[in-house]
CSV table of C-alpha atoms and ligand atoms in Angstrom, one decimal:
chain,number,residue,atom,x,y,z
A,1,UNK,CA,5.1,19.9,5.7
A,2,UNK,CA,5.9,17.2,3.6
A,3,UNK,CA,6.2,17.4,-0.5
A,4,UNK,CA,4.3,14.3,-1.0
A,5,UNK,CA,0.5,15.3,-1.0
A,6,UNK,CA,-1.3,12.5,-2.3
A,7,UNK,CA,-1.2,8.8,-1.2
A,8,UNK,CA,-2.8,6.6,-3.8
A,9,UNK,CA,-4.5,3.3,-2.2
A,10,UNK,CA,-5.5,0.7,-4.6
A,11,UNK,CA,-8.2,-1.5,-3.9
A,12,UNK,CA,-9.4,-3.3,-6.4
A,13,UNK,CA,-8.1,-6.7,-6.2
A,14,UNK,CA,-10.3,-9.6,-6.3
A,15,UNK,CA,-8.6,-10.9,-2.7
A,16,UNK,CA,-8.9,-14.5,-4.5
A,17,UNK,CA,-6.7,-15.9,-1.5
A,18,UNK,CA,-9.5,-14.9,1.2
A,19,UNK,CA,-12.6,-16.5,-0.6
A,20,UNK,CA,-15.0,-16.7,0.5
A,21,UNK,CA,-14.3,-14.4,3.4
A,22,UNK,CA,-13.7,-11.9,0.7
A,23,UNK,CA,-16.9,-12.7,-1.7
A,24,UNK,CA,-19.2,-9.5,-0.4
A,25,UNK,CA,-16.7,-7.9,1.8
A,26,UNK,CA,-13.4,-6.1,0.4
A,27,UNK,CA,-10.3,-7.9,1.6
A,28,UNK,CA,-9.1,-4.5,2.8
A,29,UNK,CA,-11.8,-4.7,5.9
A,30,UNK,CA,-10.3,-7.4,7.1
A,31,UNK,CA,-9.7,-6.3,10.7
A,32,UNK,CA,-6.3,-7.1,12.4
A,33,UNK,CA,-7.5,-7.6,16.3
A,34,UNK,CA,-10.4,-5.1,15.8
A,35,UNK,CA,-8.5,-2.2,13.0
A,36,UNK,CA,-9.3,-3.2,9.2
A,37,UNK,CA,-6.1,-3.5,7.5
A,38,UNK,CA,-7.1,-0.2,5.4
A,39,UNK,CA,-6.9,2.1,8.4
A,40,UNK,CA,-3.4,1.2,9.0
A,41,UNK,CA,-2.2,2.4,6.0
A,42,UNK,CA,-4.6,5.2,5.9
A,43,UNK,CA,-2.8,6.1,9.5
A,44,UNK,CA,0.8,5.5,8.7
A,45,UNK,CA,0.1,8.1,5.2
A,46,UNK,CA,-2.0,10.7,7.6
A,47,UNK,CA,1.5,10.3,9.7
A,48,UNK,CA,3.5,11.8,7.6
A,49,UNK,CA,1.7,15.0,6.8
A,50,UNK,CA,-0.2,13.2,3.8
A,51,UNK,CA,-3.4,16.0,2.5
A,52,UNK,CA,-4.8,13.8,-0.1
A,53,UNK,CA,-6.2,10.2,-0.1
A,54,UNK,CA,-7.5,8.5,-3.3
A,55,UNK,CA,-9.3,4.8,-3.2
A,56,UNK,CA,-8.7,3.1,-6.2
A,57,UNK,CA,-11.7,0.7,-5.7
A,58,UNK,CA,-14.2,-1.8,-7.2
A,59,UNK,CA,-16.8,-4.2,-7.3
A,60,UNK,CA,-18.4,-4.8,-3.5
A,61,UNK,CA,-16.1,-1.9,-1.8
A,62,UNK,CA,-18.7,0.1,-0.6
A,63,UNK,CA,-17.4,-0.9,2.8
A,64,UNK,CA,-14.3,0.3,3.0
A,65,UNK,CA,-16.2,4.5,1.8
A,66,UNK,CA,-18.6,3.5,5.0
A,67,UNK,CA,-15.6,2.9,7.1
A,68,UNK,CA,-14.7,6.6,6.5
A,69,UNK,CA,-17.6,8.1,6.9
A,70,UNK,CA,-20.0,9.0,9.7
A,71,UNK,CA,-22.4,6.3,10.6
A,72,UNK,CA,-25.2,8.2,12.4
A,73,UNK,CA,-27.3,5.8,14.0
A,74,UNK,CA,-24.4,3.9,15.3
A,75,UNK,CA,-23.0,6.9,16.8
A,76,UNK,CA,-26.3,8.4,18.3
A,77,UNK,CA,-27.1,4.7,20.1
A,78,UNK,CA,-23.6,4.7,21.5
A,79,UNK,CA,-23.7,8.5,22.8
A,80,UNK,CA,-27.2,7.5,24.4
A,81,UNK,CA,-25.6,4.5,26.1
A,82,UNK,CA,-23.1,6.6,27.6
A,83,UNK,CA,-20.7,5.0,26.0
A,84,UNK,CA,-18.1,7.8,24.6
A,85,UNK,CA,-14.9,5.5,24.3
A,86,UNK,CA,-16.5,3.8,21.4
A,87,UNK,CA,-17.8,6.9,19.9
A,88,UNK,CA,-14.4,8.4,19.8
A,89,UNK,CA,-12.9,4.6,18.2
A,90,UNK,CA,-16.0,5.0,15.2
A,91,UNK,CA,-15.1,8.6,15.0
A,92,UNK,CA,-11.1,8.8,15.5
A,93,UNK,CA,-9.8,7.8,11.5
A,94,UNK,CA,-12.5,9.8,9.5
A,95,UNK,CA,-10.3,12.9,8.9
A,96,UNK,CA,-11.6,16.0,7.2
A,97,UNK,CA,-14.6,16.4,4.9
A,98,UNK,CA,-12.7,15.8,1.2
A,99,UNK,CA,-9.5,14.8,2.1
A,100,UNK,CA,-10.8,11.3,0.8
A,101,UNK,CA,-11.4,10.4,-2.7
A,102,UNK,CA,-13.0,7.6,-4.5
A,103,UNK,CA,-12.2,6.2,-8.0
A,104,UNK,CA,-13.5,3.1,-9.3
A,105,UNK,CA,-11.0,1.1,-11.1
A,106,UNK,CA,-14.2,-1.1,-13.3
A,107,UNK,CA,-11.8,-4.0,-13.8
A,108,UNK,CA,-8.8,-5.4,-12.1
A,109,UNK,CA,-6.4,-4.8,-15.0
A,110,UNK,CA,-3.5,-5.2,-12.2
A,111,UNK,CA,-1.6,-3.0,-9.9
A,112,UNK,CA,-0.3,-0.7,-12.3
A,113,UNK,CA,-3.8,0.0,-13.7
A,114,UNK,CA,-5.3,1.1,-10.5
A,115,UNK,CA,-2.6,3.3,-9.7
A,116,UNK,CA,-3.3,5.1,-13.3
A,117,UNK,CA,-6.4,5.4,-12.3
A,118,UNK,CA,-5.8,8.0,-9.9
A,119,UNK,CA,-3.7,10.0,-12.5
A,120,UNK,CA,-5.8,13.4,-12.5
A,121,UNK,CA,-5.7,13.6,-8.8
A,122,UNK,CA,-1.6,13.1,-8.6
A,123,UNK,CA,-1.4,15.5,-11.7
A,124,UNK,CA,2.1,16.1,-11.8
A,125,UNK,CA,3.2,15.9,-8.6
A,126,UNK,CA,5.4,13.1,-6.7
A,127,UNK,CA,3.0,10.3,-5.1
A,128,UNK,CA,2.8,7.6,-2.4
A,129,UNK,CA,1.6,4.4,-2.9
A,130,UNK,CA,0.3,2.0,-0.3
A,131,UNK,CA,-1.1,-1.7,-0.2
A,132,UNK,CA,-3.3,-2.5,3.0
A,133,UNK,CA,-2.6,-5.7,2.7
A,134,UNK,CA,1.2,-5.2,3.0
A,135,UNK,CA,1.1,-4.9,7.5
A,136,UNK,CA,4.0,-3.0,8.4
A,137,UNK,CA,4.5,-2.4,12.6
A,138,UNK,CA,6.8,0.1,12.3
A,139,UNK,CA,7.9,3.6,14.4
A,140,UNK,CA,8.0,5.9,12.3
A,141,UNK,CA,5.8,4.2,9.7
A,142,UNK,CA,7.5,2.8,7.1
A,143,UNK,CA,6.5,5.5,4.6
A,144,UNK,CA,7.6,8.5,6.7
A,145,UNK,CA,10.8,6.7,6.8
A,146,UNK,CA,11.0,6.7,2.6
A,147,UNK,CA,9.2,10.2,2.2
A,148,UNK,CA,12.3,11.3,4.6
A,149,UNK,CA,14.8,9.2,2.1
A,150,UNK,CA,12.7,11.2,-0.7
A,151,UNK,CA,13.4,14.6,0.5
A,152,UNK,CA,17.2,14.1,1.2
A,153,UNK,CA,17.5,12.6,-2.1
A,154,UNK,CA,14.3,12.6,-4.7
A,155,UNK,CA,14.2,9.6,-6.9
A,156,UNK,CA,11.7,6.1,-6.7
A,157,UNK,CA,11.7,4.5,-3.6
A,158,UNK,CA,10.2,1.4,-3.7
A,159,UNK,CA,9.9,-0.4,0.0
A,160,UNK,CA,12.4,-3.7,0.0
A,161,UNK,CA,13.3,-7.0,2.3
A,162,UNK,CA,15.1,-10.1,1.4
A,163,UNK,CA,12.9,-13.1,0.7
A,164,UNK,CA,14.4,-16.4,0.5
A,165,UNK,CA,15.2,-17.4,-3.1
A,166,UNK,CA,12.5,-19.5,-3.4
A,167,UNK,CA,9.8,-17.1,-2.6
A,168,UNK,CA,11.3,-14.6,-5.1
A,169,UNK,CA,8.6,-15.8,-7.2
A,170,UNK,CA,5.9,-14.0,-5.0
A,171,UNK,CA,7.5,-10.7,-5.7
A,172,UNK,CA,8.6,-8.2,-8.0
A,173,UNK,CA,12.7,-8.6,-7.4
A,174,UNK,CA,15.2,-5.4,-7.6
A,175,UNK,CA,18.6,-5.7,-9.3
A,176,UNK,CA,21.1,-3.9,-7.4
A,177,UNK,CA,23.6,-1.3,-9.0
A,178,UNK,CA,26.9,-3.6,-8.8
A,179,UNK,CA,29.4,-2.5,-6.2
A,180,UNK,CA,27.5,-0.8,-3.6
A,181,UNK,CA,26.9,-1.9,-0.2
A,182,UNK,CA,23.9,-3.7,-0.2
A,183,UNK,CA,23.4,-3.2,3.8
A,184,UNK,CA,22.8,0.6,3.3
A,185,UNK,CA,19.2,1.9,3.6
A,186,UNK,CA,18.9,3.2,0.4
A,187,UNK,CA,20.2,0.4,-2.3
A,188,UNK,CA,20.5,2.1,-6.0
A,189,UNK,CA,19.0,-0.1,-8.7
A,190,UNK,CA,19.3,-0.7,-12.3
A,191,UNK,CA,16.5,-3.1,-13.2
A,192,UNK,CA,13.4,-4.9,-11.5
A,193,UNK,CA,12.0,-8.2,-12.7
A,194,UNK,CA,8.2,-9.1,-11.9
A,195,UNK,CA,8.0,-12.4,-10.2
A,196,UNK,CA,11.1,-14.3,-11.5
A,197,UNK,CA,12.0,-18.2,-11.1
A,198,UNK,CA,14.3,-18.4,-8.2
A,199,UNK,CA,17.3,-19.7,-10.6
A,200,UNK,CA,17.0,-15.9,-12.4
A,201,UNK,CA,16.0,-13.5,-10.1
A,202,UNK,CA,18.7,-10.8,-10.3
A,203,UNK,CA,18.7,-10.5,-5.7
A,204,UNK,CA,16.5,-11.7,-3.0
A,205,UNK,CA,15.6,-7.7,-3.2
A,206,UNK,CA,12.0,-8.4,-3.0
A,207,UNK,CA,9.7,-5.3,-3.8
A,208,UNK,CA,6.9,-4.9,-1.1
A,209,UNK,CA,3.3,-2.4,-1.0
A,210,UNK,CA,5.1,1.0,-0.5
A,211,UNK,CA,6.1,3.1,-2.9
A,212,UNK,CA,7.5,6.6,-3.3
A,213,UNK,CA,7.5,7.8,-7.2
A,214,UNK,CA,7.5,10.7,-9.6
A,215,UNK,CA,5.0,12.1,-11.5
A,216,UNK,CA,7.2,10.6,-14.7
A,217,UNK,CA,6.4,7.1,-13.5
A,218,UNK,CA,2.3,8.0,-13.9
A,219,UNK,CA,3.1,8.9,-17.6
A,220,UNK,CA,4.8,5.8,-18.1
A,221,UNK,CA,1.3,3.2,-17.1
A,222,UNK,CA,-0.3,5.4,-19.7
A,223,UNK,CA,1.3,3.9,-22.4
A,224,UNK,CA,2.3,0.5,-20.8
A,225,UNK,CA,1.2,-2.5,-22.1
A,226,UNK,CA,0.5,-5.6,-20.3
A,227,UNK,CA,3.5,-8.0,-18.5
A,228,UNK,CA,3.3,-10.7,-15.8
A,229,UNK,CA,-0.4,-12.2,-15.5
A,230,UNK,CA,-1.4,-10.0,-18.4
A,231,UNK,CA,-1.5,-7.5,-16.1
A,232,UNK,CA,0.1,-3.7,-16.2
A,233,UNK,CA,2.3,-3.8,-13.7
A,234,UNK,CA,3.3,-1.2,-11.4
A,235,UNK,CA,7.3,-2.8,-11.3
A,236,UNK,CA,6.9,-2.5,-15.3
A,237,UNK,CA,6.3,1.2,-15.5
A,238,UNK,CA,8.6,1.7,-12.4
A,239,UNK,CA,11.7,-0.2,-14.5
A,240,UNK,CA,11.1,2.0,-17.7
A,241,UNK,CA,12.2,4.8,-15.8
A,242,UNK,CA,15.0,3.7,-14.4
A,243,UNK,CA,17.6,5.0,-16.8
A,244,UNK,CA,15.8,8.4,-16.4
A,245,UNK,CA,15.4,8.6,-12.5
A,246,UNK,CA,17.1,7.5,-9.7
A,247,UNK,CA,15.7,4.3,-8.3
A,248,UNK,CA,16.4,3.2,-4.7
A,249,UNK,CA,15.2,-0.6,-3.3
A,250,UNK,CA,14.7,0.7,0.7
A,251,UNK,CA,15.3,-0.8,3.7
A,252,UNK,CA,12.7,0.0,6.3
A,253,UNK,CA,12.8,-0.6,9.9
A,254,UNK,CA,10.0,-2.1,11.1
A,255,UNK,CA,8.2,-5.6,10.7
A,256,UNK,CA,6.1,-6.3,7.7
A,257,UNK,CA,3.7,-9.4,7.4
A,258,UNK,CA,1.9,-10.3,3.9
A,259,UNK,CA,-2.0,-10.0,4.6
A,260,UNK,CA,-3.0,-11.1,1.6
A,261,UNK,CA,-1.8,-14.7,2.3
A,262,UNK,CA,-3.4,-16.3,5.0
A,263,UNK,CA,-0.5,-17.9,6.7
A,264,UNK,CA,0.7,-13.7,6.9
A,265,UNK,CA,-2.7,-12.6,8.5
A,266,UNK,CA,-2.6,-15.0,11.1
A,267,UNK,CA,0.7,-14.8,11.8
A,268,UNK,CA,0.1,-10.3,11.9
A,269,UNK,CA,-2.9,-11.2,14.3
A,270,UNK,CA,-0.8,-13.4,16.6
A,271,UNK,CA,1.6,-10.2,16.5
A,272,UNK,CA,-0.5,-7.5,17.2
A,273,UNK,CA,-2.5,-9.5,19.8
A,274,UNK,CA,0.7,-10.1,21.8
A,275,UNK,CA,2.0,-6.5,21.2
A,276,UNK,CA,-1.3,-5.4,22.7
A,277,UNK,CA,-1.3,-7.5,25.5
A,278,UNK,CA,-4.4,-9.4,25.1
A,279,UNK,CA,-5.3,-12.7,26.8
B,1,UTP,P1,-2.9,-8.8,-5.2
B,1,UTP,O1,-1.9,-9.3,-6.1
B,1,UTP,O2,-2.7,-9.2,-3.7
B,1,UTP,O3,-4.3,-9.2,-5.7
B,1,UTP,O4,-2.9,-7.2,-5.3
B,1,UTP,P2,-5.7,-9.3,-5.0
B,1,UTP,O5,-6.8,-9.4,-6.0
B,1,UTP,O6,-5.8,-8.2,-4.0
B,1,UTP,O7,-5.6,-10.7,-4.2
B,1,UTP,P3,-5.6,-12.2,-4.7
B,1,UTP,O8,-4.2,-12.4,-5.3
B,1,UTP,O9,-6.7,-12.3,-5.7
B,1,UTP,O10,-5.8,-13.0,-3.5
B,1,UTP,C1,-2.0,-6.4,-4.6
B,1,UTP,C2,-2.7,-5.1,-4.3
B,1,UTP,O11,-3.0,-4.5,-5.6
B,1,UTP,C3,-4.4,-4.1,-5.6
B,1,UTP,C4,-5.1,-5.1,-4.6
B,1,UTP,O12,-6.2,-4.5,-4.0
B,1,UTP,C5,-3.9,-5.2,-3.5
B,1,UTP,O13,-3.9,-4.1,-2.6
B,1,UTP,N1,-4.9,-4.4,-6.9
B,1,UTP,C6,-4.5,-5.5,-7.6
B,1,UTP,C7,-5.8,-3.5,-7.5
B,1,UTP,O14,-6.2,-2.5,-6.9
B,1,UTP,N2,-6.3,-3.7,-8.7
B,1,UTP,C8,-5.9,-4.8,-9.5
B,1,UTP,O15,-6.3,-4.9,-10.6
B,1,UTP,C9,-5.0,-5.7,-8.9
């Protein structure tokens, strides 16, 4: 069993960057091949022994609670066609009754906000965070690998690649603890900086959409005030507790594509077509 229970799953973004594919239908549902991006992640968390799923949603995301839910007509046409394969694929990722919980975030006050919002389902236990839109192909998933990392050595784990410096911009950006080696899985580090000009961003540590955190980090957005965008920022709250908490940049294994650019979706469709053979 693992010690982290709840997985948080915010998806309240506006997907600006997929309009006007995203105007009625949550970015989230956008399929790669034929899987919507949020079953993935809703996969990779079941994976690693995950109990408790909350949605962080808004606006127009009424999709994404269908997608986990029974769809009864659907099913009884396809069982009277005979045709149990797709039964099974409309049926496979709907877990057990309760498991899944909704909250709505009623305005996209940024990343940090929407994890808040799920604060009296984490209580005071440590939490997983996942954003769909962050594809990671990876064996084990990329967050069994940090919940592992997490139980040999409790701290913040936040998921981390190198960008090239002038993409640091894109990212929140990790400052290593000096004189370590910066090849190890686990890097410690003593500051983050939310989307910094290349000439003073601290690494090309780039923060990406899985997290592992303490309950200490949820007390934190309560009282944080808006940074970058004018938006609370996860990578704010994350930061303040640094001097208190052990915080670790991790390098997964596994290859991760940016769905919520365009250039990153196509290029994670061209992937997973090819991985899947198809013509
Ligand atoms: P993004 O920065 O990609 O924003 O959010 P977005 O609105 O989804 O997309 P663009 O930039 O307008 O195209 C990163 C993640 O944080 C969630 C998003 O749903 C996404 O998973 N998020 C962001 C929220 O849940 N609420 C917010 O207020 C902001």
């Amino acid at each position: 069993m693992s010690i982290i229970k709840t997985a948080v799953f915010p998806v309240g973004g506006l997907g600006t960057r997929f309009l006007p594919a995203t105007k009625a239908m949550p970015k989230e549902m956008l399929p790669i091949v034929d899987t919507p991006l949020i079953q993935f992640v809703v996969e990779e968390a079941r994976s690693c022994g995950i109990e408790r799923l909350v949605f962080v949603t808004g606006r127009q995301k009424h999709a994404i609670e269908n997608h986990f839910d029974h769809m009864y007509e659907l099913e009884a046409n396809l069982e009277a066609k005979g045709k149990t394969e797709f039964v099974h694929l409309v049926r496979q990722h709907l877990g057990e009754p309760g498991e899944i919980l909704f909250t709505r975030q009623m305005r996209p006050a940024g990343l940090g906000h929407a994890v808040w919002c799920a604060r009296h389902v984490v209580q005071n236990d440590p939490f997983a965070v996942l954003l769909a839109d962050d594809f990671i192909d990876a064996e084990p998933g990329c967050l069994a690998q940090m919940v592992k990392a997490f139980e040999a050595k409790p701290g913040n784990y936040l998921a981390a690649m190198e960008v090239e410096r002038e993409h640091v911009n894109r990212y929140g950006i990790a400052e290593p603890v000096a004189g370590q080696d910066l090849g190890t899985q686990a890097v410690r580090i003593q500051g983050l900086v939310e989307k910094p000009k290349p000439e003073e961003a601290p690494s090309r540590l780039a923060v990406i959409g899985r997290y592992v955190l303490t309950p200490d980090v949820m007390k934190r957005l309560h009282k944080l005030a808006p940074g970058a965008g004018g938006e609370i920022q996860l990578t704010d709250a994350i930061a303040a507790e640094i001097p208190n908490c052990p915080t670790y940049a991790f390098h997964f294994e596994g290859q991760r594509f940016d769905c919520g650019s365009k250039i990153g979706f196509v290029q994670a469709t061209a992937h997973m077509s090819a991985k899947r053979g198809l013509a």
